[in-house]
Coordinates of C-alpha atoms and ligand atoms in Angstrom, one line a residue:
M4 CA 42.4 127.5 -4.9
K5 CA 39.3 127.4 -3.2
I6 CA 36.9 129.7 -4.2
L7 CA 33.3 130.6 -2.3
V8 CA 30.3 131.9 -5.2
T9 CA 27.1 132.1 -3.1
G10 CA 24.4 132.1 -5.9
G11 CA 26.8 130.5 -7.7
L12 CA 23.2 128.9 -9.7
G13 CA 22.3 131.7 -11.0
F14 CA 22.2 133.1 -14.2
I15 CA 25.7 135.1 -13.3
G16 CA 26.7 133.0 -10.7
S17 CA 26.4 130.0 -12.4
H18 CA 28.5 131.3 -15.9
T19 CA 31.7 132.3 -13.4
V20 CA 31.3 129.5 -11.1
V21 CA 32.7 128.0 -15.6
E22 CA 35.1 130.1 -15.9
L23 CA 36.9 130.0 -12.2
Q24 CA 36.9 126.7 -12.9
N25 CA 38.6 127.1 -16.4
E26 CA 41.0 129.3 -14.7
G27 CA 41.4 125.7 -12.2
F28 CA 39.9 127.5 -9.5
E29 CA 37.9 124.8 -6.6
V30 CA 34.7 126.0 -6.8
V31 CA 32.4 125.8 -3.8
I32 CA 28.9 127.2 -4.3
I33 CA 26.5 127.7 -1.7
D34 CA 22.5 128.4 -3.2
N35 CA 19.5 128.1 -1.3
L36 CA 17.8 127.5 -4.7
S37 CA 15.3 130.2 -4.7
N38 CA 16.1 132.0 -7.4
S39 CA 17.9 128.7 -9.5
S40 CA 17.4 125.2 -9.8
E41 CA 19.8 122.4 -9.2
D42 CA 19.5 120.9 -12.6
V43 CA 22.4 124.3 -13.1
L44 CA 25.0 121.6 -11.5
D45 CA 24.9 119.2 -14.7
G46 CA 25.0 122.4 -17.3
I47 CA 28.1 123.3 -14.8
E48 CA 29.7 120.3 -15.0
A49 CA 28.9 119.0 -19.2
I50 CA 30.9 122.5 -20.2
T51 CA 34.0 121.4 -17.6
G52 CA 33.2 118.1 -16.6
I53 CA 34.1 119.3 -12.6
R54 CA 31.1 119.4 -10.9
P55 CA 31.3 122.4 -8.0
I56 CA 31.1 121.4 -4.7
F57 CA 27.3 122.8 -3.7
E58 CA 25.4 123.6 -0.5
K59 CA 21.8 124.2 -0.5
F60 CA 21.4 126.9 3.0
D61 CA 20.0 130.0 3.2
L62 CA 22.5 132.8 3.8
R63 CA 19.3 135.0 5.9
D64 CA 21.0 131.7 8.8
K65 CA 24.1 133.7 10.4
S66 CA 24.6 130.1 12.8
D67 CA 24.6 128.2 9.4
V68 CA 27.1 131.2 7.3
Q69 CA 29.9 131.2 10.7
D70 CA 29.3 127.1 10.6
F71 CA 30.0 127.2 6.9
F72 CA 33.9 129.5 7.4
K73 CA 34.3 127.0 10.1
R74 CA 34.9 124.1 8.0
H75 CA 35.5 126.4 5.1
A76 CA 38.8 127.7 6.2
D77 CA 40.8 126.7 3.7
L78 CA 39.4 129.7 1.2
E79 CA 40.8 131.9 -0.2
G80 CA 38.4 134.7 -2.1
V81 CA 34.8 135.0 -1.8
I82 CA 32.5 135.8 -5.0
H83 CA 29.0 136.9 -3.6
F84 CA 26.2 136.8 -5.7
A85 CA 23.2 135.8 -4.1
A86 CA 20.4 138.6 -3.5
S87 CA 17.1 139.6 -4.3
K88 CA 17.4 141.8 -8.1
A89 CA 13.6 142.6 -8.7
V90 CA 13.1 145.9 -9.2
G91 CA 9.9 146.0 -8.9
E92 CA 9.3 143.0 -5.8
S93 CA 11.4 144.6 -3.7
V94 CA 8.7 147.6 -3.7
D95 CA 6.2 145.6 -2.4
K96 CA 8.8 143.6 -0.1
P97 CA 11.5 146.2 0.9
L98 CA 12.4 144.1 5.0
L99 CA 12.6 141.0 2.1
Y100 CA 15.8 143.0 0.3
Y101 CA 17.7 144.5 3.3
E102 CA 17.5 141.4 5.2
N103 CA 18.2 139.3 2.2
N104 CA 20.6 141.8 0.3
L105 CA 22.1 143.5 3.3
G106 CA 22.1 141.6 6.8
V107 CA 23.5 138.8 4.6
L108 CA 26.2 140.6 3.6
V109 CA 27.0 141.7 7.3
Y110 CA 27.5 138.2 8.3
M111 CA 29.7 137.1 4.7
L112 CA 31.1 140.5 6.2
Q113 CA 31.3 139.1 10.0
E114 CA 33.4 136.2 8.5
L115 CA 35.5 137.3 6.0
T116 CA 37.1 139.8 8.7
K117 CA 38.4 136.6 10.9
M118 CA 40.5 135.6 7.7
D119 CA 44.4 136.2 8.0
K120 CA 43.2 137.8 4.1
A121 CA 40.4 137.6 2.4
N122 CA 39.8 138.4 -1.1
F123 CA 35.9 139.6 -1.6
I124 CA 34.5 140.1 -5.2
F125 CA 31.0 142.3 -4.4
S126 CA 28.0 141.8 -7.4
S127 CA 26.3 145.4 -8.0
S128 CA 24.5 147.3 -10.0
C129 CA 24.4 150.7 -12.4
T130 CA 20.7 150.3 -11.0
V131 CA 23.5 152.5 -8.7
Y132 CA 24.1 155.9 -10.7
G133 CA 19.8 156.4 -11.5
Q134 CA 19.9 158.6 -14.2
A135 CA 23.1 160.2 -15.2
D136 CA 24.2 163.4 -15.6
E137 CA 27.0 162.3 -18.0
L138 CA 26.7 160.1 -20.7
P139 CA 29.2 157.5 -20.9
I140 CA 29.5 156.9 -16.7
T141 CA 32.7 157.2 -15.2
E142 CA 32.5 155.5 -12.1
D143 CA 33.3 158.8 -10.2
A144 CA 29.7 159.3 -11.4
P145 CA 27.2 160.8 -7.9
V146 CA 25.1 158.1 -6.6
K147 CA 21.7 159.2 -7.2
P148 CA 19.1 158.7 -4.7
A149 CA 17.7 155.0 -4.8
E150 CA 14.3 154.8 -6.9
S151 CA 13.6 150.9 -5.3
P152 CA 14.9 149.2 -2.3
Y153 CA 16.5 146.9 -4.0
G154 CA 18.7 149.5 -6.3
N155 CA 19.7 151.7 -2.7
T156 CA 20.3 148.0 -1.4
K157 CA 23.1 148.1 -3.5
Q158 CA 24.3 151.3 -2.6
I159 CA 24.6 150.2 1.2
G160 CA 26.5 147.5 0.6
E161 CA 29.2 149.4 -1.5
E162 CA 29.1 151.8 1.1
I163 CA 28.8 148.7 4.1
I164 CA 32.0 147.0 2.2
R165 CA 34.0 150.3 1.6
D166 CA 33.2 151.2 5.1
T167 CA 34.3 147.6 6.9
C168 CA 37.6 147.9 4.2
K169 CA 38.7 151.1 5.9
I170 CA 38.9 149.5 8.9
S171 CA 39.9 145.5 8.4
P172 CA 43.1 145.9 6.1
Q173 CA 43.4 142.2 6.2
L174 CA 40.2 142.4 3.6
A175 CA 40.2 143.7 -0.4
A176 CA 37.2 144.1 -1.8
I177 CA 36.5 144.9 -5.4
A178 CA 32.3 145.8 -6.3
L179 CA 31.7 145.6 -10.0
R180 CA 28.2 147.7 -11.6
Y181 CA 26.8 145.4 -13.7
F182 CA 25.2 147.5 -16.8
N183 CA 22.2 144.7 -18.6
P184 CA 23.7 141.0 -18.3
I185 CA 22.2 139.7 -21.2
G186 CA 22.8 136.4 -23.4
A187 CA 24.1 132.6 -22.5
H188 CA 27.2 130.3 -22.9
P189 CA 28.2 129.4 -26.1
S190 CA 27.3 125.6 -25.4
V191 CA 23.6 125.9 -24.7
E192 CA 24.3 123.9 -21.6
I193 CA 23.6 127.1 -19.1
G194 CA 22.1 130.5 -19.2
E195 CA 19.0 132.4 -17.6
L196 CA 15.5 131.2 -16.5
P197 CA 13.9 133.9 -15.7
L198 CA 10.9 131.8 -12.8
G199 CA 7.5 133.2 -14.3
I200 CA 7.3 136.4 -15.9
P201 CA 9.8 137.6 -17.3
Q202 CA 10.6 141.6 -15.8
N203 CA 13.8 141.7 -18.5
L204 CA 13.7 142.4 -22.2
V205 CA 15.7 139.9 -23.6
P206 CA 13.8 136.7 -21.7
F207 CA 11.0 138.6 -22.8
I208 CA 11.9 138.9 -26.4
T209 CA 12.9 135.4 -26.8
Q210 CA 9.8 133.6 -24.5
T211 CA 7.4 135.8 -26.4
A212 CA 9.8 134.2 -29.8
V213 CA 9.6 130.9 -29.0
G214 CA 5.7 131.2 -28.4
L215 CA 6.1 131.7 -24.5
R216 CA 4.9 135.1 -24.7
E217 CA 1.6 136.6 -27.0
Q218 CA 3.8 139.6 -27.5
L219 CA 6.5 142.1 -26.6
S220 CA 4.9 145.3 -24.1
V221 CA 8.0 148.1 -25.0
F222 CA 7.7 150.3 -22.4
G223 CA 7.7 153.8 -24.6
D224 CA 8.6 155.3 -27.3
D225 CA 8.5 158.7 -26.3
Y226 CA 11.4 159.9 -24.8
P227 CA 14.2 161.1 -26.1
T228 CA 16.3 159.5 -27.7
N229 CA 17.3 158.8 -31.5
D230 CA 14.4 156.0 -31.5
G231 CA 12.1 156.8 -28.7
T232 CA 12.6 154.0 -26.6
C233 CA 15.4 153.6 -23.6
I234 CA 19.0 153.2 -23.9
R235 CA 21.0 150.9 -22.0
D236 CA 24.2 148.6 -22.4
Y237 CA 23.6 145.1 -22.7
I238 CA 26.7 142.7 -21.8
H239 CA 27.1 139.2 -22.4
V240 CA 27.0 137.1 -19.5
V241 CA 30.1 135.0 -20.5
D242 CA 32.3 138.9 -20.4
V243 CA 30.6 139.8 -16.7
A244 CA 31.9 136.7 -16.2
K245 CA 35.4 135.9 -16.8
A246 CA 35.6 140.6 -15.5
H247 CA 34.8 138.3 -11.9
V248 CA 38.2 136.2 -12.4
V249 CA 40.4 138.7 -13.7
A250 CA 39.1 140.9 -10.8
L251 CA 39.7 137.9 -8.1
Q252 CA 42.6 137.7 -9.7
R253 CA 44.1 141.1 -9.5
L254 CA 42.8 140.7 -5.4
L255 CA 45.3 137.0 -5.5
N256 CA 47.7 138.9 -6.9
Q257 CA 47.4 141.6 -4.2
K258 CA 47.8 144.2 -7.6
N259 CA 44.2 146.1 -6.0
E260 CA 45.2 149.4 -5.2
G261 CA 43.9 150.3 -1.5
N262 CA 41.8 147.4 -0.8
Y263 CA 38.8 148.8 -2.1
E264 CA 37.5 150.0 -5.6
V265 CA 34.8 150.1 -8.0
F266 CA 34.1 149.1 -11.3
N267 CA 31.4 150.0 -14.1
L268 CA 31.0 146.3 -15.9
G269 CA 29.4 147.2 -19.9
T270 CA 30.5 146.8 -23.6
G271 CA 30.7 151.3 -23.8
T272 CA 27.7 151.3 -26.1
G273 CA 24.2 151.9 -25.8
S274 CA 21.2 150.2 -27.5
S275 CA 17.9 151.1 -27.2
V276 CA 15.1 148.5 -27.1
L277 CA 13.8 149.2 -30.6
E278 CA 18.1 148.1 -32.0
V279 CA 17.4 145.2 -30.0
I280 CA 14.5 143.6 -31.0
H281 CA 16.2 144.1 -34.9
S282 CA 19.1 142.2 -33.7
F283 CA 17.5 139.5 -32.5
E284 CA 15.0 140.1 -35.6
R285 CA 18.7 140.2 -37.7
V286 CA 20.3 136.8 -35.8
S287 CA 17.1 134.6 -35.7
G288 CA 16.1 135.8 -39.0
E289 CA 12.6 136.1 -37.1
K290 CA 9.8 138.6 -36.7
L291 CA 9.7 139.8 -33.4
N292 CA 5.2 140.6 -32.4
Y293 CA 5.1 143.4 -29.7
K294 CA 3.9 146.9 -29.6
I295 CA 4.4 150.2 -28.0
V296 CA 2.7 150.5 -24.8
D297 CA 3.0 153.3 -21.7
R298 CA 6.5 153.6 -20.1
R299 CA 7.5 151.1 -17.5
P300 CA 8.1 153.6 -13.8
G301 CA 11.3 154.2 -12.7
D302 CA 13.6 153.2 -16.0
V303 CA 16.0 156.0 -16.9
I304 CA 16.8 157.0 -20.2
K305 CA 20.1 156.2 -21.1
A306 CA 22.5 154.4 -18.9
Y307 CA 25.7 152.7 -20.5
A308 CA 29.0 152.9 -19.1
D309 CA 32.4 154.4 -19.5
T310 CA 34.6 151.6 -19.6
T311 CA 38.0 153.2 -19.0
N312 CA 39.0 151.7 -15.4
A313 CA 37.6 148.5 -16.5
N314 CA 39.6 148.5 -19.9
K315 CA 43.2 150.1 -18.1
V316 CA 43.1 149.4 -14.6
L317 CA 41.2 146.1 -14.7
G318 CA 42.2 145.5 -18.2
W319 CA 38.9 143.0 -19.4
K320 CA 37.6 144.5 -21.8
A321 CA 34.5 143.3 -23.2
G322 CA 34.2 141.3 -26.1
S323 CA 30.9 140.2 -28.1
T324 CA 28.3 142.1 -29.5
L325 CA 24.9 142.9 -29.5
D326 CA 24.0 140.3 -31.9
D327 CA 26.3 137.6 -30.4
S328 CA 24.4 137.6 -27.5
M329 CA 21.3 137.7 -28.7
K330 CA 22.0 135.2 -30.8
S331 CA 23.3 133.3 -27.7
A332 CA 20.1 134.5 -26.0
W333 CA 17.7 132.7 -28.9
D334 CA 19.9 129.5 -28.9
W335 CA 20.1 129.0 -25.4
E336 CA 16.0 129.7 -25.2
R337 CA 15.2 127.4 -28.1
K338 CA 17.0 124.4 -25.8
V339 CA 15.2 125.7 -22.4
R340 CA 11.8 125.2 -24.5
G341 CA 13.0 123.8 -27.9
Ligands
LIG9 C1 15.9 147.5 -20.0 C2 14.8 148.2 -21.2 C3 12.9 149.1 -20.5 C4 10.7 145.1 -20.1 C5 17.4 146.0 -15.0 C6 17.1 146.6 -13.2 C7 18.6 146.6 -13.2 C8 20.0 145.0 -13.3 C9 19.4 145.4 -14.6 C10 20.2 143.7 -11.6 C11 14.1 149.7 -20.3 C12 12.8 148.7 -21.8 C13 11.6 145.7 -20.4 C14 9.6 145.1 -21.5 C15 10.7 146.4 -22.1 N1 19.6 144.4 -12.8 N2 11.3 146.8 -21.6 N3 9.4 146.0 -22.8 O1 15.1 148.4 -16.2 O2 18.0 148.2 -17.3 O3 18.2 147.0 -15.5 O4 18.1 144.7 -15.5 O5 21.2 144.1 -10.9 O6 19.3 146.4 -11.6 O7 16.8 147.4 -12.9 O8 16.5 146.5 -18.0 O9 16.0 144.3 -18.9 O10 13.9 145.3 -16.5 O11 15.0 147.2 -19.2 O12 10.2 148.1 -23.0 O13 9.2 143.9 -21.5 O14 14.3 147.8 -21.9 O15 11.9 149.8 -20.2 O16 14.3 150.5 -21.4 P1 17.2 147.6 -16.9 P2 15.3 145.6 -17.9

């Protein structure tokens, strides 16, 4: 069975390609390399022994998208990762985000709805919840007004898919709302490759420890939490990748209820910034150089998933601990920078 993975050379995309290949799927990757490298193909092949088919083009080119689907009429499913994902950048460049994250989604759905049967997995985010009123967060928690154009593209993207599914019974879709994916494949052949200064906590921790960054700034320790720092649900990227295969198989085996479903992908456990730092120090044996600074605008205080739906309905559960994830992130950082 041939599966298209857009953004398949990216962080979560590449780990998902590995898990798809492990399950015997034939994978075609489309990636414009704007936030990834073609070398990732070597890493995937080193793990699975199979080099995915790779087509380099920008999905914003509608004619290229149409041409691709003509040439791959035998696709059984699409997992759509390709999108811009930097919250801060989206505030400065909203039209780039609306074009790349929503215009492209429309082109994909226009092609998928021409097929007799289409299975579609959408990369969404816990960002849609904003600061949830109740914790842990369930999938029917209210979607809050987005704090950034990036978050808005995830909310609107889900609505576009839901509305399309309503009039397209031949389309079956699942939106997966990631909490905070971290870590790297245990083989140390693929991992996170942030371009420039990392915006996210874990790559900044590992880059500080390996000497690439001077010091980690902890954005505030005066929040109403146990140790004053923000709480998130950090989930191993391989667990997230495996969830995509489970979700795709649910659609392929027509086990889905209705043709549009949403699942949270988290561990169900919240960890504070300081707990993540202490986990890193435990697994690495390194003392991390950090300082407490002012809060980062837009940060929510606490976010962690209610995983009941994913565990019971999707039949998936995260298997790795925070220490497992931090150890894999550290192993990867040392390999890349070592
Ligand atoms: C986590 C915590 C920071 C960096 C982002 C996106 C979200 C999703 C996941 C795509 C926060 C603190 C961070 C640093 C710090 N991505 N922090 N110093 O903000 O929860 O979510 O990634 O879907 O859409 O917004 O992740 O890793 O940026 O921050 O103290 O140098 O670490 O304040 O409390 P976040 P993050």
